[in-house]
Structures are given as structure tokens and as C-alpha cells.
mmCIF file of C-alpha atoms in Angstrom:
data_model
loop_
_atom_site.group_PDB
_atom_site.id
_atom_site.type_symbol
_atom_site.label_atom_id
_atom_site.label_comp_id
_atom_site.label_asym_id
_atom_site.label_seq_id
_atom_site.Cartn_x
_atom_site.Cartn_y
_atom_site.Cartn_z
ATOM 1 C CA UNK A 1 -19.913 -16.763 -11.582
ATOM 2 C CA UNK A 2 -17.198 -17.630 -9.088
ATOM 3 C CA UNK A 3 -17.128 -15.771 -5.761
ATOM 4 C CA UNK A 4 -14.247 -15.235 -3.353
ATOM 5 C CA UNK A 5 -13.947 -14.126 0.218
ATOM 6 C CA UNK A 6 -11.142 -11.476 0.250
ATOM 7 C CA UNK A 7 -9.545 -10.077 3.402
ATOM 8 C CA UNK A 8 -7.519 -6.931 4.213
ATOM 9 C CA UNK A 9 -5.689 -7.431 7.564
ATOM 10 C CA UNK A 10 -4.768 -4.224 9.216
ATOM 11 C CA UNK A 11 -3.457 -3.292 12.508
ATOM 12 C CA UNK A 12 -6.837 -2.457 13.978
ATOM 13 C CA UNK A 13 -9.366 -4.039 11.630
ATOM 14 C CA UNK A 14 -9.737 -6.954 9.165
ATOM 15 C CA UNK A 15 -11.749 -5.552 6.152
ATOM 16 C CA UNK A 16 -13.487 -8.287 4.279
ATOM 17 C CA UNK A 17 -15.607 -8.587 1.152
ATOM 18 C CA UNK A 18 -17.471 -11.180 -0.927
ATOM 19 C CA UNK A 19 -16.394 -10.393 -4.485
ATOM 20 C CA UNK A 20 -17.261 -12.041 -7.727
ATOM 21 C CA UNK A 21 -14.588 -12.572 -10.419
ATOM 22 C CA UNK A 22 -15.800 -9.682 -12.409
ATOM 23 C CA UNK A 23 -14.918 -7.510 -9.371
ATOM 24 C CA UNK A 24 -18.457 -6.911 -8.230
ATOM 25 C CA UNK A 25 -18.570 -6.555 -4.450
ATOM 26 C CA UNK A 26 -21.543 -8.339 -3.045
ATOM 27 C CA UNK A 27 -20.935 -7.637 0.645
ATOM 28 C CA UNK A 28 -18.288 -5.751 2.650
ATOM 29 C CA UNK A 29 -17.727 -5.114 6.298
ATOM 30 C CA UNK A 30 -15.027 -5.440 8.898
ATOM 31 C CA UNK A 31 -14.032 -7.110 12.306
ATOM 32 C CA UNK A 32 -11.620 -6.041 14.856
ATOM 33 C CA UNK A 33 -8.100 -7.454 14.243
ATOM 34 C CA UNK A 34 -6.981 -9.688 17.244
ATOM 35 C CA UNK A 35 -3.979 -8.260 18.790
ATOM 36 C CA UNK A 36 -3.305 -10.905 21.332
ATOM 37 C CA UNK A 37 -2.868 -14.474 19.946
ATOM 38 C CA UNK A 38 -2.634 -16.526 16.776
ATOM 39 C CA UNK A 39 -5.348 -18.835 17.864
ATOM 40 C CA UNK A 40 -7.778 -15.767 17.927
ATOM 41 C CA UNK A 41 -6.533 -14.569 14.543
ATOM 42 C CA UNK A 42 -7.210 -17.962 13.068
ATOM 43 C CA UNK A 43 -10.706 -18.271 14.582
ATOM 44 C CA UNK A 44 -11.557 -14.745 13.446
ATOM 45 C CA UNK A 45 -10.835 -15.820 9.853
ATOM 46 C CA UNK A 46 -12.298 -19.074 10.446
ATOM 47 C CA UNK A 47 -15.695 -17.499 11.457
ATOM 48 C CA UNK A 48 -15.673 -15.313 8.380
ATOM 49 C CA UNK A 49 -15.076 -18.601 6.305
ATOM 50 C CA UNK A 50 -17.957 -20.393 8.036
ATOM 51 C CA UNK A 51 -20.280 -17.537 6.974
ATOM 52 C CA UNK A 52 -19.488 -17.886 3.163
ATOM 53 C CA UNK A 53 -18.092 -21.506 2.893
ATOM 54 C CA UNK A 54 -20.779 -22.709 0.710
ATOM 55 C CA UNK A 55 -20.548 -19.870 -1.763
ATOM 56 C CA UNK A 56 -16.736 -19.331 -2.289
ATOM 57 C CA UNK A 57 -13.935 -20.793 -4.438
ATOM 58 C CA UNK A 58 -11.169 -19.580 -2.146
ATOM 59 C CA UNK A 59 -9.859 -16.971 0.208
ATOM 60 C CA UNK A 60 -7.496 -14.089 -0.912
ATOM 61 C CA UNK A 61 -5.717 -12.295 1.876
ATOM 62 C CA UNK A 62 -3.837 -9.029 2.080
ATOM 63 C CA UNK A 63 -1.691 -8.555 5.163
ATOM 64 C CA UNK A 64 1.291 -6.743 6.543
ATOM 65 C CA UNK A 65 4.816 -8.031 6.588
ATOM 66 C CA UNK A 66 7.453 -9.691 4.449
ATOM 67 C CA UNK A 67 5.639 -12.531 2.797
ATOM 68 C CA UNK A 68 6.498 -15.300 0.439
ATOM 69 C CA UNK A 69 3.077 -15.469 -1.620
ATOM 70 C CA UNK A 70 4.192 -18.752 -3.455
ATOM 71 C CA UNK A 71 4.927 -20.734 -0.293
ATOM 72 C CA UNK A 72 2.204 -18.887 1.842
ATOM 73 C CA UNK A 73 4.882 -17.938 4.414
ATOM 74 C CA UNK A 74 5.090 -14.851 6.571
ATOM 75 C CA UNK A 75 8.678 -13.955 7.537
ATOM 76 C CA UNK A 76 7.270 -11.025 9.533
ATOM 77 C CA UNK A 77 3.738 -9.762 10.332
ATOM 78 C CA UNK A 78 4.389 -6.126 10.929
ATOM 79 C CA UNK A 79 2.479 -5.153 14.142
ATOM 80 C CA UNK A 80 1.053 -8.606 14.302
ATOM 81 C CA UNK A 81 4.010 -10.299 15.698
ATOM 82 C CA UNK A 82 2.323 -13.626 16.333
ATOM 83 C CA UNK A 83 2.525 -14.238 12.501
ATOM 84 C CA UNK A 84 6.164 -13.823 12.425
ATOM 85 C CA UNK A 85 7.903 -16.887 10.825
ATOM 86 C CA UNK A 86 4.582 -18.687 10.171
ATOM 87 C CA UNK A 87 3.411 -21.038 7.647
ATOM 88 C CA UNK A 88 0.314 -18.846 7.445
ATOM 89 C CA UNK A 89 -1.503 -20.590 4.561
ATOM 90 C CA UNK A 90 -0.875 -23.920 5.889
ATOM 91 C CA UNK A 91 -2.118 -23.018 9.362
ATOM 92 C CA UNK A 92 -5.247 -21.192 8.000
ATOM 93 C CA UNK A 93 -6.122 -24.184 5.668
ATOM 94 C CA UNK A 94 -6.386 -26.471 8.886
ATOM 95 C CA UNK A 95 -9.432 -24.249 9.961
ATOM 96 C CA UNK A 96 -10.561 -23.101 6.435
ATOM 97 C CA UNK A 97 -10.219 -26.104 3.921
ATOM 98 C CA UNK A 98 -10.112 -24.073 0.708
ATOM 99 C CA UNK A 99 -7.599 -22.563 -1.556
ATOM 100 C CA UNK A 100 -5.897 -19.721 0.250
ATOM 101 C CA UNK A 101 -3.470 -17.166 -0.917
ATOM 102 C CA UNK A 102 -1.708 -14.332 1.005
ATOM 103 C CA UNK A 103 0.169 -11.279 0.014
ATOM 104 C CA UNK A 104 1.868 -8.170 1.448
ATOM 105 C CA UNK A 105 -0.602 -5.398 1.658
ATOM 106 C CA UNK A 106 1.392 -2.776 -0.569
ATOM 107 C CA UNK A 107 2.086 -5.457 -3.124
ATOM 108 C CA UNK A 108 -1.680 -6.296 -3.237
ATOM 109 C CA UNK A 109 -2.434 -2.717 -3.905
ATOM 110 C CA UNK A 110 0.045 -2.760 -6.817
ATOM 111 C CA UNK A 111 -1.604 -6.003 -8.143
ATOM 112 C CA UNK A 112 -4.923 -4.125 -8.136
ATOM 113 C CA UNK A 113 -3.365 -1.398 -10.451
ATOM 114 C CA UNK A 114 -1.495 -3.989 -12.526
ATOM 115 C CA UNK A 115 -4.543 -6.225 -13.032
ATOM 116 C CA UNK A 116 -7.446 -3.608 -13.183
ATOM 117 C CA UNK A 117 -6.388 -0.121 -12.475
ATOM 118 C CA UNK A 118 -4.000 2.599 -13.690
ATOM 119 C CA UNK A 119 -1.092 0.519 -14.284
ATOM 120 C CA UNK A 120 -2.595 -2.087 -16.795
ATOM 121 C CA UNK A 121 -0.521 -0.442 -19.672
ATOM 122 C CA UNK A 122 3.032 -0.512 -18.170
ATOM 123 C CA UNK A 123 5.876 -2.885 -17.918
ATOM 124 C CA UNK A 124 7.912 -1.126 -15.107
ATOM 125 C CA UNK A 125 6.752 1.136 -12.413
ATOM 126 C CA UNK A 126 6.311 1.729 -8.837
ATOM 127 C CA UNK A 127 3.441 2.094 -6.215
ATOM 128 C CA UNK A 128 3.786 4.290 -3.261
ATOM 129 C CA UNK A 129 1.291 4.008 -0.428
ATOM 130 C CA UNK A 130 1.196 7.238 1.800
ATOM 131 C CA UNK A 131 -0.157 6.073 5.130
ATOM 132 C CA UNK A 132 0.979 5.644 8.778
ATOM 133 C CA UNK A 133 4.191 4.730 6.984
ATOM 134 C CA UNK A 134 5.274 4.383 3.338
ATOM 135 C CA UNK A 135 3.999 1.270 1.673
ATOM 136 C CA UNK A 136 5.735 0.432 -1.636
ATOM 137 C CA UNK A 137 6.036 -2.023 -4.525
ATOM 138 C CA UNK A 138 8.243 -2.192 -7.659
ATOM 139 C CA UNK A 139 6.731 -3.558 -10.727
ATOM 140 C CA UNK A 140 8.940 -5.341 -13.257
ATOM 141 C CA UNK A 141 7.715 -6.859 -16.576
ATOM 142 C CA UNK A 142 4.172 -6.172 -15.560
ATOM 143 C CA UNK A 143 4.476 -8.300 -12.344
ATOM 144 C CA UNK A 144 5.104 -7.321 -8.662
ATOM 145 C CA UNK A 145 8.883 -7.513 -8.078
ATOM 146 C CA UNK A 146 9.251 -9.170 -4.719
ATOM 147 C CA UNK A 147 12.978 -9.551 -4.780
ATOM 148 C CA UNK A 148 14.932 -12.651 -3.668
ATOM 149 C CA UNK A 149 14.095 -12.178 0.109
ATOM 150 C CA UNK A 150 10.482 -10.792 -0.718
ATOM 151 C CA UNK A 151 11.370 -7.327 0.727
ATOM 152 C CA UNK A 152 11.747 -5.369 -2.426
ATOM 153 C CA UNK A 153 9.915 -2.000 -2.269
ATOM 154 C CA UNK A 154 9.955 -1.658 1.501
ATOM 155 C CA UNK A 155 10.024 2.156 1.056
ATOM 156 C CA UNK A 156 9.379 2.970 4.803
ATOM 157 C CA UNK A 157 13.036 1.954 5.533
ATOM 158 C CA UNK A 158 14.615 4.344 3.105
ATOM 159 C CA UNK A 159 16.940 6.893 4.819
ATOM 160 C CA UNK A 160 16.686 10.411 3.643
ATOM 161 C CA UNK A 161 19.559 12.094 5.609
ATOM 162 C CA UNK A 162 23.026 10.801 5.243
ATOM 163 C CA UNK A 163 23.959 12.451 8.536
ATOM 164 C CA UNK A 164 21.419 10.607 10.488
ATOM 165 C CA UNK A 165 21.378 6.966 9.040
ATOM 166 C CA UNK A 166 20.829 5.186 12.370
ATOM 167 C CA UNK A 167 17.769 6.681 13.638
ATOM 168 C CA UNK A 168 14.204 6.904 12.385
ATOM 169 C CA UNK A 169 13.823 10.793 12.471
ATOM 170 C CA UNK A 170 14.712 10.967 8.748
ATOM 171 C CA UNK A 171 13.355 7.624 7.509
ATOM 172 C CA UNK A 172 11.000 8.089 4.531
ATOM 173 C CA UNK A 173 8.215 6.591 6.782
ATOM 174 C CA UNK A 174 8.716 9.320 9.351
ATOM 175 C CA UNK A 175 9.067 12.270 6.843
ATOM 176 C CA UNK A 176 6.200 11.240 4.572
ATOM 177 C CA UNK A 177 3.999 9.260 6.785
ATOM 178 C CA UNK A 178 0.700 10.945 8.124
ATOM 179 C CA UNK A 179 2.566 12.361 11.047
ATOM 180 C CA UNK A 180 5.045 13.890 8.570
ATOM 181 C CA UNK A 181 2.353 15.717 6.568
ATOM 182 C CA UNK A 182 1.007 17.003 9.910
ATOM 183 C CA UNK A 183 4.616 18.180 10.973
ATOM 184 C CA UNK A 184 5.211 20.096 7.717
ATOM 185 C CA UNK A 185 1.783 21.790 8.164
ATOM 186 C CA UNK A 186 2.233 22.772 11.875
ATOM 187 C CA UNK A 187 5.677 24.170 10.980
ATOM 188 C CA UNK A 188 4.117 26.501 8.519
ATOM 189 C CA UNK A 189 1.173 27.420 10.967
ATOM 190 C CA UNK A 190 3.673 27.695 13.777
ATOM 191 C CA UNK A 191 1.459 25.529 16.041
ATOM 192 C CA UNK A 192 1.430 22.146 17.866
ATOM 193 C CA UNK A 193 -2.352 21.816 17.235
ATOM 194 C CA UNK A 194 -3.309 18.300 15.991
ATOM 195 C CA UNK A 195 -5.169 18.018 12.617
ATOM 196 C CA UNK A 196 -6.288 15.004 10.745
ATOM 197 C CA UNK A 197 -5.540 14.394 7.043
ATOM 198 C CA UNK A 198 -9.048 15.318 6.140
ATOM 199 C CA UNK A 199 -8.902 18.616 8.136
ATOM 200 C CA UNK A 200 -5.578 19.510 6.544
ATOM 201 C CA UNK A 201 -6.687 19.206 3.023
ATOM 202 C CA UNK A 202 -10.011 20.789 3.827
ATOM 203 C CA UNK A 203 -8.030 23.907 5.043
ATOM 204 C CA UNK A 204 -5.872 23.656 1.796
ATOM 205 C CA UNK A 205 -8.906 23.424 -0.478
ATOM 206 C CA UNK A 206 -10.440 26.429 1.197
ATOM 207 C CA UNK A 207 -7.234 28.392 0.247
ATOM 208 C CA UNK A 208 -5.195 28.530 3.433
ATOM 209 C CA UNK A 209 -1.851 29.407 1.961
ATOM 210 C CA UNK A 210 0.319 28.347 4.913
ATOM 211 C CA UNK A 211 -1.444 24.937 4.866
ATOM 212 C CA UNK A 212 -0.777 24.604 1.096
ATOM 213 C CA UNK A 213 2.775 25.572 1.735
ATOM 214 C CA UNK A 214 3.173 22.725 4.340
ATOM 215 C CA UNK A 215 1.666 20.246 1.916
ATOM 216 C CA UNK A 216 3.839 21.549 -0.959
ATOM 217 C CA UNK A 217 6.932 20.886 1.280
ATOM 218 C CA UNK A 218 5.777 17.449 2.167
ATOM 219 C CA UNK A 219 5.143 16.836 -1.654
ATOM 220 C CA UNK A 220 8.679 18.022 -2.335
ATOM 221 C CA UNK A 221 9.940 15.324 -0.180
ATOM 222 C CA UNK A 222 7.737 12.609 -1.690
ATOM 223 C CA UNK A 223 8.855 13.744 -5.081
ATOM 224 C CA UNK A 224 12.548 13.542 -4.156
ATOM 225 C CA UNK A 225 12.271 9.935 -3.104
ATOM 226 C CA UNK A 226 10.174 9.016 -6.109
ATOM 227 C CA UNK A 227 12.952 10.633 -8.248
ATOM 228 C CA UNK A 228 15.449 8.413 -6.564
ATOM 229 C CA UNK A 229 13.335 5.423 -7.041
ATOM 230 C CA UNK A 230 12.930 6.371 -10.705
ATOM 231 C CA UNK A 231 16.685 6.904 -11.304
ATOM 232 C CA UNK A 232 17.349 3.457 -10.039
ATOM 233 C CA UNK A 233 14.470 1.580 -11.567
ATOM 234 C CA UNK A 234 13.267 3.523 -14.639
ATOM 235 C CA UNK A 235 9.604 3.821 -13.918
ATOM 236 C CA UNK A 236 6.932 4.351 -16.652
ATOM 237 C CA UNK A 237 4.399 5.465 -14.053
ATOM 238 C CA UNK A 238 4.192 5.836 -10.339
ATOM 239 C CA UNK A 239 0.919 5.247 -8.621
ATOM 240 C CA UNK A 240 0.129 7.047 -5.385
ATOM 241 C CA UNK A 241 -2.076 5.349 -2.833
ATOM 242 C CA UNK A 242 -3.388 5.837 0.654
ATOM 243 C CA UNK A 243 -6.352 7.788 1.939
ATOM 244 C CA UNK A 244 -4.852 11.124 0.933
ATOM 245 C CA UNK A 245 -4.199 10.060 -2.638
ATOM 246 C CA UNK A 246 -7.998 11.009 -3.228
ATOM 247 C CA UNK A 247 -6.844 14.511 -2.952
ATOM 248 C CA UNK A 248 -6.200 16.060 -6.464
ATOM 249 C CA UNK A 249 -4.068 18.623 -4.839
ATOM 250 C CA UNK A 250 -1.653 15.996 -3.618
ATOM 251 C CA UNK A 251 -1.129 14.476 -6.848
ATOM 252 C CA UNK A 252 -0.741 17.910 -8.595
ATOM 253 C CA UNK A 253 1.958 19.012 -6.030
ATOM 254 C CA UNK A 254 3.937 15.768 -6.264
ATOM 255 C CA UNK A 255 4.023 16.151 -9.904
ATOM 256 C CA UNK A 256 5.009 19.722 -9.906
ATOM 257 C CA UNK A 257 7.740 19.201 -7.528
ATOM 258 C CA UNK A 258 9.077 16.058 -9.504
ATOM 259 C CA UNK A 259 9.000 18.265 -12.630
ATOM 260 C CA UNK A 260 11.018 20.881 -10.857
ATOM 261 C CA UNK A 261 13.683 18.298 -9.930
ATOM 262 C CA UNK A 262 13.786 17.010 -13.470
ATOM 263 C CA UNK A 263 13.925 20.674 -14.851
ATOM 264 C CA UNK A 264 17.028 21.357 -12.697
ATOM 265 C CA UNK A 265 18.779 18.050 -13.500
ATOM 266 C CA UNK A 266 20.449 19.315 -16.681
ATOM 267 C CA UNK A 267 19.971 15.874 -18.474
ATOM 268 C CA UNK A 268 17.325 14.412 -20.580
ATOM 269 C CA UNK A 269 15.651 11.733 -18.643
ATOM 270 C CA UNK A 270 12.328 10.052 -18.827
ATOM 271 C CA UNK A 271 9.767 11.512 -16.518
ATOM 272 C CA UNK A 272 7.368 9.091 -15.043
ATOM 273 C CA UNK A 273 3.586 9.987 -14.877
ATOM 274 C CA UNK A 274 2.227 10.383 -11.334
ATOM 275 C CA UNK A 275 -1.361 8.858 -11.021
ATOM 276 C CA UNK A 276 -3.453 8.106 -8.081
ATOM 277 C CA UNK A 277 -4.336 4.417 -7.316
ATOM 278 C CA UNK A 278 -7.664 3.615 -9.043
ATOM 279 C CA UNK A 279 -9.067 1.517 -6.251
ATOM 280 C CA UNK A 280 -8.328 3.659 -3.201
ATOM 281 C CA UNK A 281 -9.568 1.963 0.017
ATOM 282 C CA UNK A 282 -10.441 -1.270 -1.766
ATOM 283 C CA UNK A 283 -7.144 -1.660 -3.519
ATOM 284 C CA UNK A 284 -5.686 -4.237 -1.149
ATOM 285 C CA UNK A 285 -8.917 -6.435 -1.461
ATOM 286 C CA UNK A 286 -8.993 -6.210 -5.163
ATOM 287 C CA UNK A 287 -5.243 -6.780 -5.466
ATOM 288 C CA UNK A 288 -5.473 -9.752 -3.101
ATOM 289 C CA UNK A 289 -8.145 -11.161 -5.464
ATOM 290 C CA UNK A 290 -6.077 -10.640 -8.651
ATOM 291 C CA UNK A 291 -3.155 -12.399 -7.048
ATOM 292 C CA UNK A 292 -5.279 -15.372 -6.079
ATOM 293 C CA UNK A 293 -7.112 -15.554 -9.549
ATOM 294 C CA UNK A 294 -3.641 -15.602 -11.197
ATOM 295 C CA UNK A 295 -2.433 -18.371 -8.759
ATOM 296 C CA UNK A 296 -5.319 -20.713 -9.513
ATOM 297 C CA UNK A 297 -6.293 -19.902 -12.996
#
């Protein structure tokens, strides 16, 4: 059975896995992401290739930035500025002579859901990844919709306040990234104490009503933007990803608030189902593999 090296390039770590085409993960680990130079980045991936070269059919990579997956070109690299405007696949193939594909991380997460997860049965929908910012992807005709300039679904940039369109205080990434969740909870608790997402949901799951109210406000804002995306795009389903998507309370409150918005609309409009991403922390790896297999099948 064919095997592939799959990589999920993040700001602090490169997660990697040796995966069979039946999705069985044979090995999985991570290495630090080089933050200094392109040469170090290439060599880090090169050493992983050396480790698995005799076993693999190709390398499938999920990475940040605006990416042309067909040409293997990175217009931007997110926090990794050394891959801005780079023929990424061409450069990597000079070190790793094997079939290589690259894809935007959020779009890879969507590919995992399209190919193997909770969005296998839809034609049109969206994926919203709640993390440090807001990853996003639109799905059209059962395929990732990249847009003409490969930036469709960049939900982090959505402005949520017409009175402050120039700053970042009311960008969707600010309001509904992990810091936004913390802020809504701090407002309810009337504190500046720092909490992790795990701590916040632990307090909520133990019945802390103020924390639940903060999460509910956070979910109202998420639901509002999902509603706006849906009204523009007519989604059948919207899948929620990111670490906190594993919390049933989050999905429940997003759906509750979305229903409230529809109930007060006054018009009969289709309501998309809200589902968690099936693959959670492995979504980018699985989605990168799906894109690779679709490219070389």
C-alpha cells in the first residue's frame, strides 16, 4: 500500500506523519519550525524526506499563506516571511526529488472534511477554523474554492464593525480568535486573569455561569459571521475546526445563536447545519494527503 510523508507547517512546529493511502497513520511527530532562513526550512524538510525516502510516493504539505496549489507557489507565508513569493514546490524538489504538493492550511482542513469527514455529502459549504485567528475555506461543487487570487475564505480579515474599518480591534480574527474568547470570559468574570482555552471550558463544563455567558457571547459573534457567510454563499453545512471545536458546548452554543438569528429574520431561509471537523488536530495532515492523492491519481 502506498505511503506518503505529510507535513503541517505551523508558526512554531512542523507536524509530520507517515500515512498510508487508507489514512492509517504509521508514525507521527514534530520538529521546530525554523524562523530564520529559507535554507533552514528547506533542510528541515529535507532531513524528514531522508528519513522516509525509500518508503514514500510523495510529500503532501499544509502551510500558512496565500497559495496556488496547482503551480506550487506561495504568494505569502503568513508568519514565515521567507516563503513569500516563492516557487515553493520547485525549491523543495531540488532537495527532495519526489512528487510534492502544497496547500493553505485552512483549505487543507477543508479537504479533509470533503474527502473523508463531515462534508463528504455536500456540494456547497464552509469551514471555519477557530484558532489564534480565523482560518476559513469556502467549498463549491464539492471542491475547495480558492478564488481567482487564491485568497477566498480568508475569514480573519472580515471587518465586524463599520465604525472601525481601518484597525484590527474588530476584525473577525481579533473578536473570535482565542484572545477574543478570553476577552469575552474576562468581561463576564470582571477580571484580567489569564486562562487557556482548556481552563475556560473546564470552568464552563463545571457549571460556572459567568464563564458560560462569556462563551455564549463569543459564540453569538461567531454565529453572526457564519450567518453572513451563509447569506452570501448558501451553505449546506458549516464545519467548525480548531482545538476548541472538540468542545460540545461550543458547537451547541453556535447552533443556538445561529438559530436565534434565523428565528428573528422574518424570512424562510435555509439553515446550515453546524458540525465539528471530524479530524480535529490531524485535519491539516489528512487534507494535505487528500489534495496530493487527487493531484496525482
